[in-house]
Short mmCIF file of C-alpha atoms in Angstrom, two decimals:
data_model
loop_
_atom_site.label_atom_id
_atom_site.label_comp_id
_atom_site.label_asym_id
_atom_site.label_seq_id
_atom_site.Cartn_x
_atom_site.Cartn_y
_atom_site.Cartn_z
CA MET A 4 24.42 9.69 0.99
CA MET A 5 21.98 7.72 0.50
CA LEU A 6 19.28 7.05 3.16
CA HIS A 7 16.71 5.16 3.00
CA TYR A 8 12.66 4.38 4.60
CA ASP A 9 10.33 1.29 5.50
CA LEU A 10 7.50 1.81 3.60
CA TYR A 11 4.61 -0.86 5.29
CA TRP A 12 2.09 -1.33 2.45
CA SER A 13 -1.36 -2.98 1.83
CA PHE A 14 -2.97 -2.77 -1.72
CA ARG A 15 -6.02 -2.39 0.02
CA SER A 16 -5.52 0.81 1.61
CA PRO A 17 -6.41 4.51 -0.64
CA TYR A 18 -4.75 6.08 1.78
CA SER A 19 -1.43 3.58 0.56
CA TYR A 20 -2.58 4.77 -3.17
CA LEU A 21 -2.48 8.70 -2.43
CA VAL A 22 0.46 8.49 -1.65
CA ALA A 23 2.29 6.17 -3.69
CA LYS A 24 3.00 9.07 -6.72
CA ARG A 25 5.22 11.49 -3.92
CA LEU A 26 6.45 7.99 -2.96
CA VAL A 27 8.10 7.72 -6.33
CA ASP A 28 8.97 11.08 -7.21
CA LEU A 29 11.19 10.57 -3.71
CA GLU A 30 12.86 8.62 -4.94
CA ARG A 31 13.22 10.02 -8.18
CA GLU A 32 14.80 13.30 -7.32
CA PHE A 33 16.88 12.95 -3.99
CA ASP A 34 19.34 10.02 -3.11
CA VAL A 35 16.93 7.72 -0.80
CA THR A 36 15.71 3.69 -1.21
CA CYS A 37 12.19 2.39 -0.60
CA HIS A 38 11.93 -0.69 0.74
CA VAL A 39 8.28 -1.84 0.30
CA ARG A 40 6.81 -4.21 3.27
CA VAL A 41 3.95 -5.54 1.64
CA VAL A 42 1.86 -6.69 4.51
CA TYR A 43 -2.05 -7.71 4.54
CA PRO A 44 -5.16 -5.20 5.02
CA ILE A 45 -6.82 -5.25 8.73
CA ALA A 46 -9.99 -6.37 7.09
CA VAL A 47 -7.62 -9.84 6.74
CA ARG A 48 -5.20 -9.47 10.06
CA THR A 49 -7.67 -8.06 11.89
CA PRO A 50 -11.39 -8.64 11.09
CA GLU A 51 -13.05 -8.20 13.83
CA PHE A 52 -10.93 -4.29 13.60
CA PHE A 53 -14.63 -3.09 11.76
CA GLU A 54 -16.66 -4.69 14.25
CA LYS A 55 -15.57 -2.61 17.17
CA ASN A 56 -15.46 1.10 15.60
CA ASP A 57 -17.72 3.53 16.41
CA PRO A 58 -19.50 3.79 13.47
CA LEU A 59 -18.37 7.86 13.36
CA TRP A 60 -14.66 6.34 12.50
CA GLN A 61 -16.04 4.66 8.93
CA GLN A 62 -18.26 7.73 8.87
CA TYR A 63 -15.55 10.23 8.28
CA PHE A 64 -12.97 7.73 6.65
CA VAL A 65 -14.92 7.67 3.62
CA VAL A 66 -15.46 11.51 4.31
CA ASP A 67 -11.83 12.33 4.51
CA VAL A 68 -10.54 9.90 2.15
CA PHE A 69 -12.11 11.35 -0.73
CA ARG A 70 -11.25 14.41 0.25
CA VAL A 71 -7.71 14.05 0.15
CA ALA A 72 -7.69 12.45 -3.68
CA GLN A 73 -9.91 15.79 -4.46
CA TYR A 74 -7.08 18.16 -2.58
CA LEU A 75 -4.29 15.85 -4.44
CA ASP A 76 -6.14 16.20 -7.91
CA ILE A 77 -5.78 12.18 -7.75
CA PRO A 78 -8.56 10.89 -9.28
CA LEU A 79 -9.63 7.69 -6.70
CA ARG A 80 -13.37 5.35 -6.87
CA TRP A 81 -13.84 2.25 -4.45
CA PRO A 82 -12.04 -0.97 -6.81
CA ARG A 83 -14.29 -3.05 -8.76
CA PRO A 84 -14.14 -5.90 -7.08
CA ASP A 85 -12.68 -4.71 -3.83
CA PRO A 86 -8.56 -6.62 -3.26
CA VAL A 87 -10.70 -7.52 0.21
CA TYR A 88 -13.45 -9.37 0.04
CA ARG A 89 -16.75 -8.69 2.22
CA ASP A 90 -19.76 -10.76 2.96
CA MET A 91 -22.77 -8.12 2.86
CA ALA A 92 -25.06 -10.55 3.91
CA THR A 93 -23.13 -10.79 7.70
CA GLY A 94 -20.60 -8.19 7.01
CA LYS A 95 -17.87 -10.13 7.56
CA TYR A 96 -14.99 -10.79 6.00
CA PRO A 97 -14.76 -14.16 5.17
CA LYS A 98 -10.64 -15.77 5.68
CA GLU A 99 -10.80 -17.05 2.41
CA GLN A 100 -10.70 -14.88 0.13
CA PRO A 101 -9.93 -14.59 -4.52
CA HIS A 102 -7.78 -11.22 -4.57
CA ILE A 103 -5.73 -9.57 -1.39
CA HIS A 104 -3.23 -12.81 -0.73
CA ARG A 105 -1.84 -12.43 -4.44
CA LEU A 106 -1.02 -8.57 -4.75
CA SER A 107 0.37 -9.56 -1.44
CA GLN A 108 2.35 -12.20 -2.79
CA LEU A 109 3.13 -10.65 -5.59
CA GLY A 110 3.96 -7.27 -3.35
CA VAL A 111 6.77 -9.78 -2.44
CA VAL A 112 8.11 -10.84 -5.13
CA ALA A 113 8.45 -7.65 -6.76
CA THR A 114 10.20 -6.04 -3.79
CA GLN A 115 12.87 -9.56 -3.98
CA ARG A 116 13.66 -8.03 -7.40
CA GLY A 117 14.08 -4.78 -6.71
CA CYS A 118 11.14 -2.82 -8.94
CA GLY A 119 9.07 -2.09 -5.52
CA LEU A 120 8.11 0.86 -4.40
CA ALA A 121 6.92 0.47 -9.42
CA PHE A 122 4.90 -2.15 -8.45
CA VAL A 123 2.48 -1.25 -5.68
CA ASP A 124 2.40 2.25 -7.38
CA GLU A 125 0.53 1.11 -10.67
CA VAL A 126 -0.64 -2.04 -9.26
CA SER A 127 -2.83 0.74 -6.93
CA ARG A 128 -2.96 3.49 -9.97
CA THR A 129 -5.16 0.00 -11.57
CA ILE A 130 -7.10 -0.19 -8.73
CA TRP A 131 -8.05 2.29 -6.65
CA SER A 132 -8.08 5.41 -9.90
CA GLY A 133 -11.74 4.48 -11.62
CA ALA A 134 -9.66 3.89 -14.76
CA VAL A 135 -11.07 0.49 -15.16
CA ASP A 136 -13.37 -2.22 -14.20
CA ASN A 137 -12.47 -5.78 -12.88
CA TRP A 138 -8.70 -4.61 -12.82
CA HIS A 139 -8.36 -8.60 -11.49
CA GLN A 140 -9.42 -10.11 -15.61
CA GLY A 141 -7.55 -9.33 -18.96
CA ASP A 142 -4.30 -7.98 -19.34
CA HIS A 143 -4.72 -5.44 -16.96
CA LEU A 144 -2.75 -6.44 -13.80
CA ALA A 145 0.09 -8.13 -16.86
CA GLN A 146 0.43 -4.58 -18.12
CA ALA A 147 0.71 -2.62 -14.70
CA ALA A 148 2.97 -5.28 -14.22
CA GLN A 149 5.25 -4.78 -17.38
CA ARG A 150 5.00 -0.39 -16.68
CA ALA A 151 6.90 -1.23 -13.65
CA GLY A 152 9.58 -3.95 -15.10
CA LEU A 153 8.12 -7.24 -14.36
CA ASP A 154 6.60 -9.80 -15.97
CA LEU A 155 3.48 -10.98 -14.12
CA ALA A 156 3.22 -14.21 -15.80
CA GLU A 157 6.94 -14.79 -13.90
CA MET A 158 5.52 -14.03 -10.92
CA ASP A 159 3.08 -15.88 -11.03
CA ALA A 160 5.02 -18.56 -11.23
CA GLU A 161 6.77 -17.80 -8.61
CA VAL A 162 4.17 -17.21 -6.18
CA ALA A 163 2.16 -21.23 -6.88
CA LYS A 164 5.75 -21.88 -6.02
CA ASN A 165 6.44 -20.31 -3.72
CA ALA A 166 3.38 -19.70 -1.96
CA GLU A 167 3.90 -20.43 2.04
CA SER A 168 7.30 -19.17 1.65
CA LEU A 169 5.87 -15.30 1.12
CA ASP A 170 3.48 -15.56 2.60
CA ALA A 171 5.66 -15.80 5.26
CA ILE A 172 7.45 -12.81 4.59
CA ILE A 173 4.26 -11.21 4.86
CA VAL A 174 4.02 -11.88 8.29
CA ALA A 175 7.00 -10.40 9.61
CA ASN A 176 6.62 -7.60 7.72
CA GLN A 177 4.12 -7.30 9.34
CA GLU A 178 6.08 -8.12 12.68
CA ALA A 179 8.07 -5.81 11.92
CA GLN A 180 5.79 -2.95 11.42
CA ARG A 181 4.50 -2.27 14.49
CA ARG A 182 8.06 -2.62 16.04
CA GLY A 183 8.69 0.73 13.26
CA GLY A 184 5.34 1.85 15.42
CA HIS A 185 2.35 1.61 13.64
CA TYR A 186 -0.27 -0.89 13.20
CA GLY A 187 -1.41 1.07 9.89
CA VAL A 188 -0.38 2.23 6.57
CA PRO A 189 0.67 3.17 4.52
CA LEU A 190 3.63 3.00 7.58
CA MET A 191 7.15 4.96 6.87
CA VAL A 192 9.99 4.73 8.96
CA PHE A 193 12.83 5.89 8.37
CA ASP A 194 15.60 6.04 10.88
CA GLY A 195 14.44 4.12 13.69
CA GLU A 196 11.56 7.24 13.30
CA PRO A 197 7.40 5.64 12.42
CA PHE A 198 5.39 7.76 10.15
CA PHE A 199 2.14 7.05 9.98
CA GLY A 200 -0.38 7.81 7.05
CA GLN A 201 0.00 9.66 3.86
CA ASP A 202 -0.37 13.31 5.64
CA ARG A 203 3.11 12.36 6.46
CA PHE A 204 4.77 12.35 4.48
CA ASP A 205 6.31 16.47 4.03
CA LEU A 206 7.53 15.89 7.38
CA MET A 207 9.22 12.65 7.14
CA LYS A 208 10.82 14.38 4.25
CA TRP A 209 11.60 17.67 6.13
CA ARG A 210 13.08 14.48 8.89
CA MET A 211 15.44 13.44 6.15
CA GLN A 212 16.81 16.61 4.84
CA GLN A 213 17.79 16.86 7.96
CA LYS A 214 19.62 13.54 7.98
CA GLY A 215 21.42 14.97 4.60
CA LEU A 216 19.03 14.04 2.20
CA ALA A 217 20.54 15.65 -1.25
CA ARG A 218 19.08 15.41 -5.03
CA ARG A 219 20.31 12.76 -7.31
CA THR A 220 22.87 14.53 -9.58
CA VAL A 221 22.51 11.91 -12.73
#
């Protein structure tokens, strides 16, 4: 019996990046499929979120995300450039963003072509692993798309042609995300049950095993 779950994903989330390999391995080894539902980061959806947080939130976040990466033995460096531009003079996130809209729309296109999980995994590694600077330039994203079985030029053409409809899908994903039980990422929703955070992967897998998760035979 094939199991299914929804994955709510942001390209600006280091925790999303840190869970990606486990999700890819899960789908490769077991009869389960992931439906990627890309959402915009909190900094884009609700930019005032960070202004209202206790300063300890950011302090703990920085400590924890690099600690988790070290624990999982996954390379992590804050992206250069950041997928979401922040005006350092004001500390605010402008409405006009140079990267995150394209990335998110490409994620939707990849999902429509049946390669959503592979694409977000490859692109997030390109952005977050620290292997490259200026991930948005040259052929870095094209190579990531190719590894996921996609053609970036063709995907970009689709984005240029249908940006509004792709944005509408992202908005619908964000509404479904809240109905799923949380506003953060990564959020996995399996059988109507939300699992928020990379640290809930094992718990989701345990629940799937209760529901008959089986290893692939081919």
